[in-house]
Backbone as a chain_set.jsonl record, in Angstrom:
{"seq": "MIKTRSSQHELLYYNPEIERTLRRIRKEQRKIQVDLEFNLEKLFEEERQVHNQSVQYQQKTNTHLQNIDNQIGTICTSLSNFETQLTVTLKSGKELVSPKVKSREVEKEIEVISKDKISDEN", "coords": {"N": [[-65.823, 133.917, 117.404], [-67.695, 136.522, 116.2], [-70.348, 138.462, 117.119], [-72.771, 140.762, 116.313], [-74.984, 143.402, 117.407], [-76.898, 144.099, 115.481], [-76.847, 142.083, 113.669], [-77.924, 138.807, 112.866], [-76.65, 136.696, 112.134], [-73.869, 134.668, 112.791], [-71.417, 134.682, 111.504], [-70.669, 137.093, 110.481], [-68.67, 140.03, 110.538], [-68.122, 142.87, 112.586], [-69.023, 145.974, 111.268], [-68.617, 149.284, 111.342], [-69.652, 151.322, 109.68], [-71.785, 150.126, 108.32], [-73.38, 149.557, 110.526], [-74.024, 152.171, 111.441], [-75.445, 153.129, 109.229], [-77.553, 151.308, 109.192], [-78.8, 151.897, 111.679], [-79.55, 154.557, 111.164], [-81.401, 154.177, 109.065], [-83.328, 152.626, 110.377], [-84.169, 154.472, 112.303], [-85.237, 156.508, 110.654], [-87.277, 155.018, 109.545], [-88.931, 154.515, 111.804], [-89.671, 157.163, 112.361], [-91.06, 157.835, 110.015], [-93.143, 155.993, 110.24], [-94.417, 156.904, 112.582], [-95.184, 159.447, 111.694], [-96.917, 158.694, 109.622], [-98.918, 157.356, 111.091], [-99.857, 159.509, 112.629], [-100.78, 161.234, 110.591], [-102.738, 159.608, 109.484], [-104.553, 159.366, 111.623], [-105.276, 162.039, 111.837], [-106.512, 162.378, 109.359], [-108.721, 160.628, 109.667], [-110.036, 161.989, 111.72], [-110.709, 164.402, 110.454], [-112.414, 163.361, 108.528], [-114.512, 162.465, 110.166], [-115.388, 164.943, 111.136], [-116.265, 166.162, 108.757], [-118.327, 164.407, 108.111], [-120.029, 164.836, 110.324], [-120.661, 167.547, 109.912], [-121.974, 167.308, 107.492], [-124.22, 165.836, 108.268], [-125.398, 167.717, 109.978], [-125.933, 169.825, 108.145], [-127.746, 168.494, 106.499], [-129.846, 168.078, 108.29], [-130.528, 170.762, 108.798], [-131.33, 171.503, 106.227], [-133.529, 169.791, 105.869], [-135.195, 170.822, 107.881], [-135.6, 173.446, 106.922], [-136.885, 172.853, 104.491], [-139.187, 171.657, 105.488], [-140.308, 173.832, 106.826], [-140.8, 175.478, 104.628], [-142.675, 173.89, 103.258], [-144.738, 173.989, 105.156], [-145.314, 176.744, 105.066], [-146.157, 177.004, 102.413], [-148.431, 175.402, 102.525], [-149.982, 176.941, 104.312], [-150.273, 179.286, 102.811], [-151.696, 178.275, 100.606], [-154.059, 177.463, 101.886], [-154.946, 179.933, 102.835], [-155.297, 181.247, 100.394], [-157.283, 179.661, 99.274], [-159.356, 180.155, 101.099], [-159.619, 182.885, 100.613], [-160.457, 182.888, 97.936], [-163.001, 181.805, 98.198], [-164.294, 183.9, 99.323], [-164.646, 185.784, 97.393], [-166.499, 187.319, 94.794], [-167.057, 187.375, 91.398], [-168.041, 189.895, 89.362], [-169.528, 191.113, 86.456], [-169.366, 194.285, 84.777], [-171.758, 194.787, 83.702], [-173.476, 193.735, 85.484], [-173.86, 191.042, 85.689], [-173.15, 188.004, 87.417], [-170.293, 185.964, 87.85], [-169.705, 182.614, 88.499], [-167.513, 180.794, 88.334], [-164.995, 182.344, 87.06], [-163.874, 182.604, 83.717], [-161.533, 183.874, 81.889], [-161.043, 184.681, 78.648], [-160.422, 186.511, 76.722], [-159.079, 189.81, 76.134], [-161.05, 191.741, 76.09], [-163.186, 190.766, 77.621], [-161.839, 190.609, 79.977], [-161.404, 193.28, 80.642], [-163.936, 193.981, 81.344], [-164.474, 192.697, 83.683], [-165.05, 192.922, 87.157], [-163.824, 192.653, 90.325], [-165.318, 191.911, 93.316], [-165.457, 191.974, 96.799], [-167.124, 189.68, 99.0], [-167.876, 190.811, 101.351], [-168.227, 193.533, 100.683], [-170.373, 193.281, 98.952], [-172.409, 192.391, 100.646], [-172.563, 194.65, 102.251], [-173.56, 196.526, 100.467], [-176.133, 195.574, 100.001]], "CA": [[-66.995, 134.336, 116.675], [-68.141, 137.868, 116.519], [-71.784, 138.652, 116.883], [-73.153, 142.156, 116.566], [-76.361, 143.616, 117.8], [-77.777, 144.192, 114.322], [-76.809, 140.896, 112.817], [-78.395, 137.557, 113.434], [-75.751, 135.674, 111.613], [-72.666, 134.669, 113.617], [-70.208, 134.706, 110.7], [-70.373, 138.439, 110.008], [-67.827, 140.863, 111.391], [-68.653, 144.198, 112.878], [-68.639, 147.039, 110.356], [-69.252, 150.489, 111.903], [-70.401, 152.073, 108.656], [-73.043, 149.407, 108.115], [-74.167, 149.754, 111.744], [-74.551, 153.544, 111.422], [-76.461, 153.188, 108.168], [-78.711, 150.537, 109.644], [-79.471, 152.691, 112.715], [-80.179, 155.702, 110.507], [-82.56, 153.673, 108.32], [-84.366, 152.25, 111.36], [-84.673, 155.718, 112.887], [-86.096, 157.117, 109.636], [-88.461, 154.165, 109.42], [-89.798, 154.806, 112.951], [-90.204, 158.516, 112.171], [-92.063, 157.748, 108.948], [-94.287, 155.261, 110.777], [-95.113, 157.815, 113.498], [-95.818, 160.462, 110.849], [-98.054, 158.069, 108.938], [-99.988, 157.138, 112.076], [-100.411, 160.824, 112.953], [-101.548, 161.705, 109.432], [-103.92, 158.757, 109.356], [-105.494, 159.776, 112.678], [-105.754, 163.369, 111.433], [-107.433, 162.155, 108.249], [-109.955, 160.067, 110.221], [-110.715, 163.053, 112.474], [-111.305, 165.308, 109.463], [-113.546, 162.65, 107.919], [-115.601, 162.512, 111.154], [-115.907, 166.31, 111.15], [-117.024, 166.364, 107.514], [-119.558, 163.633, 108.248], [-120.897, 165.541, 111.273], [-121.16, 168.751, 109.238], [-122.936, 166.864, 106.482], [-125.453, 165.484, 108.985], [-125.992, 168.972, 110.441], [-126.489, 170.517, 106.984], [-128.927, 167.747, 106.059], [-130.915, 168.381, 109.245], [-130.963, 172.138, 108.541], [-132.055, 171.494, 104.956], [-134.84, 169.175, 106.121], [-135.979, 171.781, 108.66], [-135.998, 174.53, 106.019], [-137.884, 172.327, 103.551], [-140.429, 171.456, 106.227], [-140.875, 175.167, 107.028], [-141.323, 175.931, 103.332], [-143.911, 173.134, 103.034], [-145.762, 174.547, 106.039], [-145.692, 178.061, 104.55], [-146.939, 176.79, 101.194], [-149.741, 174.934, 102.968], [-150.693, 178.089, 104.879], [-150.631, 180.174, 101.699], [-152.765, 177.629, 99.83], [-155.281, 177.536, 102.689], [-155.385, 181.333, 102.813], [-155.779, 181.534, 99.044], [-158.559, 178.968, 99.134], [-160.331, 180.935, 101.875], [-159.804, 184.157, 99.927], [-161.254, 182.645, 96.729], [-164.404, 181.578, 98.567], [-164.869, 185.175, 99.742], [-164.746, 186.697, 96.251], [-167.494, 187.125, 93.746], [-166.673, 188.102, 90.195], [-169.234, 190.493, 88.765], [-169.286, 191.922, 85.267], [-169.886, 195.643, 84.926], [-173.155, 194.769, 83.276], [-174.284, 193.273, 86.602], [-173.9, 189.574, 85.741], [-172.208, 187.404, 88.342], [-169.637, 184.762, 87.364], [-169.393, 181.692, 89.589], [-166.101, 180.465, 88.13], [-164.642, 183.184, 85.919], [-162.932, 182.117, 82.715], [-161.201, 185.016, 81.047], [-160.421, 184.179, 77.43], [-159.963, 187.605, 75.868], [-158.833, 191.072, 76.837], [-162.295, 192.516, 76.182], [-163.92, 190.273, 78.785], [-161.023, 190.926, 81.144], [-161.645, 194.682, 80.981], [-165.286, 194.117, 81.857], [-164.593, 192.016, 84.977], [-164.795, 193.693, 88.359], [-163.8, 191.734, 91.456], [-165.899, 192.533, 94.501], [-165.436, 191.113, 97.973], [-168.469, 189.362, 99.492], [-168.212, 191.787, 102.41], [-168.751, 194.729, 100.034], [-171.68, 192.972, 98.383], [-173.39, 192.369, 101.728], [-172.729, 196.022, 102.704], [-174.385, 197.232, 99.493], [-177.512, 195.091, 100.092]], "C": [[-67.454, 135.697, 117.168], [-69.621, 137.977, 116.16], [-72.122, 140.095, 117.224], [-74.633, 142.245, 116.915], [-77.307, 143.569, 116.608], [-77.788, 142.937, 113.47], [-77.298, 139.673, 113.573], [-77.484, 136.402, 113.028], [-74.414, 135.757, 112.358], [-71.379, 134.808, 112.803], [-69.827, 136.103, 110.23], [-69.533, 139.2, 111.027], [-68.465, 142.232, 111.533], [-68.112, 145.209, 111.879], [-69.351, 148.31, 110.822], [-70.082, 151.276, 110.886], [-71.765, 151.431, 108.398], [-73.959, 149.605, 109.325], [-74.795, 151.15, 111.783], [-75.673, 153.674, 110.392], [-77.732, 152.462, 108.594], [-79.496, 151.292, 110.725], [-80.22, 153.873, 112.107], [-81.446, 155.281, 109.776], [-83.684, 153.291, 109.28], [-84.988, 153.48, 112.008], [-85.624, 156.419, 111.912], [-87.401, 156.337, 109.482], [-89.437, 154.419, 110.572], [-90.445, 156.178, 112.808], [-91.306, 158.511, 111.106], [-93.315, 157.048, 109.46], [-95.097, 156.153, 111.719], [-95.851, 158.897, 112.7], [-97.042, 159.901, 110.132], [-99.225, 157.842, 109.892], [-100.661, 158.458, 112.442], [-101.293, 161.333, 111.814], [-102.819, 160.893, 109.233], [-104.98, 159.13, 110.393], [-106.102, 161.139, 112.35], [-106.785, 163.243, 110.309], [-108.773, 161.606, 108.742], [-110.743, 161.121, 110.995], [-111.392, 164.04, 111.522], [-112.508, 164.659, 108.792], [-114.741, 162.654, 108.865], [-116.224, 163.899, 111.198], [-116.748, 166.593, 109.914], [-118.352, 165.622, 107.588], [-120.533, 164.342, 109.187], [-121.477, 166.809, 110.658], [-122.212, 168.383, 108.204], [-124.271, 166.523, 107.135], [-126.157, 166.759, 109.447], [-126.632, 169.732, 109.282], [-127.749, 169.821, 106.476], [-130.102, 168.031, 106.983], [-131.446, 169.798, 109.03], [-131.789, 172.207, 107.261], [-133.448, 170.904, 105.145], [-135.752, 170.12, 106.89], [-136.484, 172.905, 107.76], [-137.072, 174.046, 105.036], [-139.228, 172.111, 104.246], [-141.102, 172.806, 106.488], [-141.483, 175.705, 105.737], [-142.633, 175.205, 103.017], [-145.038, 173.677, 103.893], [-146.246, 175.902, 105.534], [-146.534, 177.932, 103.288], [-148.338, 176.314, 101.553], [-150.585, 176.059, 103.526], [-151.15, 179.036, 103.772], [-151.781, 179.578, 100.884], [-154.091, 177.68, 100.581], [-155.834, 178.949, 102.672], [-155.96, 181.694, 101.455], [-157.133, 180.879, 98.815], [-159.651, 179.712, 99.886], [-160.636, 182.254, 101.187], [-160.691, 183.985, 98.685], [-162.724, 182.421, 97.061], [-165.077, 182.876, 98.988], [-165.031, 186.156, 98.59], [-165.896, 186.305, 95.336], [-167.043, 187.966, 92.563], [-167.95, 188.576, 89.525], [-168.826, 191.31, 87.546], [-169.89, 193.302, 85.493], [-171.346, 195.726, 84.499], [-174.068, 194.253, 84.383], [-174.368, 191.764, 86.699], [-172.81, 189.056, 86.678], [-171.619, 186.14, 87.727], [-169.273, 183.877, 88.559], [-167.924, 181.254, 89.5], [-165.651, 181.209, 86.884], [-163.617, 182.515, 85.017], [-162.688, 183.267, 81.751], [-160.457, 184.494, 79.835], [-159.926, 185.309, 76.529], [-159.803, 188.871, 76.708], [-160.126, 191.867, 77.009], [-163.101, 192.081, 77.402], [-163.163, 190.645, 80.051], [-161.246, 192.364, 81.592], [-163.01, 194.861, 81.641], [-165.446, 193.504, 83.258], [-164.25, 192.972, 86.108], [-164.857, 192.72, 89.532], [-164.277, 192.478, 92.692], [-165.87, 191.52, 95.638], [-166.858, 190.87, 98.439], [-168.876, 190.321, 100.593], [-168.797, 193.057, 101.819], [-170.148, 194.48, 99.47], [-172.731, 192.985, 99.492], [-173.59, 193.767, 102.304], [-173.652, 196.806, 101.789], [-175.851, 196.827, 99.612], [-178.059, 195.512, 101.409]], "O": [[-67.575, 135.964, 118.364], [-70.057, 137.633, 115.062], [-71.791, 140.581, 118.305], [-75.405, 141.302, 116.739], [-78.415, 143.045, 116.724], [-78.672, 142.767, 112.63], [-77.094, 139.546, 114.78], [-77.578, 135.289, 113.545], [-73.888, 136.857, 112.529], [-70.324, 135.037, 113.394], [-68.763, 136.281, 109.637], [-69.685, 139.018, 112.235], [-69.246, 142.671, 110.689], [-66.903, 145.299, 111.663], [-70.573, 148.402, 110.707], [-71.12, 151.836, 111.239], [-72.773, 152.126, 108.273], [-75.166, 149.798, 109.172], [-75.97, 151.29, 112.123], [-76.719, 154.262, 110.667], [-78.842, 152.948, 108.379], [-80.726, 151.322, 110.686], [-81.36, 154.161, 112.472], [-82.464, 155.967, 109.864], [-84.851, 153.593, 109.031], [-86.197, 153.523, 112.235], [-86.698, 156.87, 112.309], [-88.475, 156.913, 109.312], [-90.642, 154.528, 110.344], [-91.63, 156.342, 113.098], [-92.36, 159.119, 111.292], [-94.43, 157.465, 109.145], [-96.326, 156.159, 111.662], [-97.001, 159.22, 112.996], [-98.077, 160.561, 110.047], [-100.377, 158.102, 109.546], [-101.885, 158.526, 112.554], [-102.408, 161.801, 112.041], [-103.857, 161.436, 108.855], [-106.167, 159.201, 110.074], [-107.294, 161.363, 112.559], [-107.808, 163.927, 110.317], [-109.831, 162.052, 108.3], [-111.972, 161.147, 110.937], [-112.523, 164.461, 111.763], [-113.507, 165.326, 108.52], [-115.874, 162.828, 108.417], [-117.445, 164.03, 111.288], [-117.819, 167.194, 110.009], [-119.385, 166.148, 107.175], [-121.723, 164.441, 108.888], [-122.653, 167.115, 110.858], [-123.222, 169.072, 108.063], [-125.33, 166.879, 106.617], [-127.377, 166.872, 109.324], [-127.75, 170.23, 109.413], [-128.707, 170.48, 106.071], [-131.229, 168.205, 106.52], [-132.655, 170.025, 109.071], [-132.817, 172.881, 107.21], [-134.432, 171.449, 104.644], [-136.943, 170.215, 106.594], [-137.655, 173.277, 107.824], [-138.05, 174.75, 104.782], [-140.281, 172.356, 103.659], [-142.324, 172.919, 106.384], [-142.552, 176.314, 105.753], [-143.593, 175.828, 102.563], [-146.168, 173.813, 103.424], [-147.444, 176.185, 105.564], [-147.51, 178.661, 103.111], [-149.32, 176.761, 100.962], [-151.782, 176.131, 103.247], [-152.278, 179.528, 103.794], [-152.722, 180.283, 100.517], [-155.136, 177.916, 99.975], [-157.038, 179.151, 102.514], [-156.987, 182.366, 101.368], [-158.028, 181.484, 98.225], [-160.755, 179.883, 99.368], [-161.785, 182.697, 101.175], [-161.559, 184.814, 98.41], [-163.6, 182.807, 96.286], [-166.306, 182.953, 99.009], [-165.515, 187.268, 98.803], [-166.207, 185.129, 95.144], [-166.69, 189.135, 92.719], [-168.82, 187.782, 89.167], [-167.886, 192.103, 87.606], [-170.808, 193.468, 86.296], [-172.071, 196.637, 84.899], [-175.291, 194.316, 84.256], [-174.891, 191.241, 87.684], [-171.703, 189.593, 86.728], [-172.346, 185.333, 87.149], [-168.623, 184.325, 89.503], [-167.186, 181.338, 90.482], [-165.898, 180.754, 85.767], [-162.632, 181.94, 85.48], [-163.529, 183.586, 80.911], [-159.37, 183.931, 79.963], [-159.089, 185.076, 75.657], [-160.316, 188.98, 77.822], [-160.271, 192.597, 77.99], [-163.635, 192.917, 78.13], [-163.769, 190.96, 81.075], [-161.274, 192.641, 82.791], [-163.208, 195.798, 82.414], [-166.438, 193.763, 83.939], [-163.286, 193.732, 86.027], [-165.863, 192.031, 89.704], [-163.735, 193.518, 93.068], [-166.218, 190.354, 95.455], [-167.715, 191.742, 98.297], [-170.058, 190.618, 100.765], [-169.748, 193.614, 102.366], [-171.004, 195.364, 99.507], [-173.821, 193.526, 99.306], [-174.675, 194.063, 102.803], [-174.43, 197.642, 102.247], [-176.733, 197.646, 99.351], [-179.214, 195.219, 101.719]]}, "num_chains": 1, "name": "protein.A"}
């Protein structure tokens, strides 16, 4: 009875061509498996990098949005303070508490004077 390394069956005879082919196929299979494992690990590493970049970009975006919100709040506060310091006076001498300009004629007659200038004049 002849038994070869590659065969599990005891009735087969040794055939060198089959043995070479089998070794070649097994070698290619191991190479493909190693390549697949390498590519899979590379893919997972790239996915981790993309995820980390995404988290960083999200944090930067949140920071920028928070800064913009703070700037808008500061501008609104400044504008509110500025509006309380203005008095709208018509050229005829009448003072408007909350000016409502509805036509160009009234708009031409409006003169905006700072409260500081009004107190300087008095």
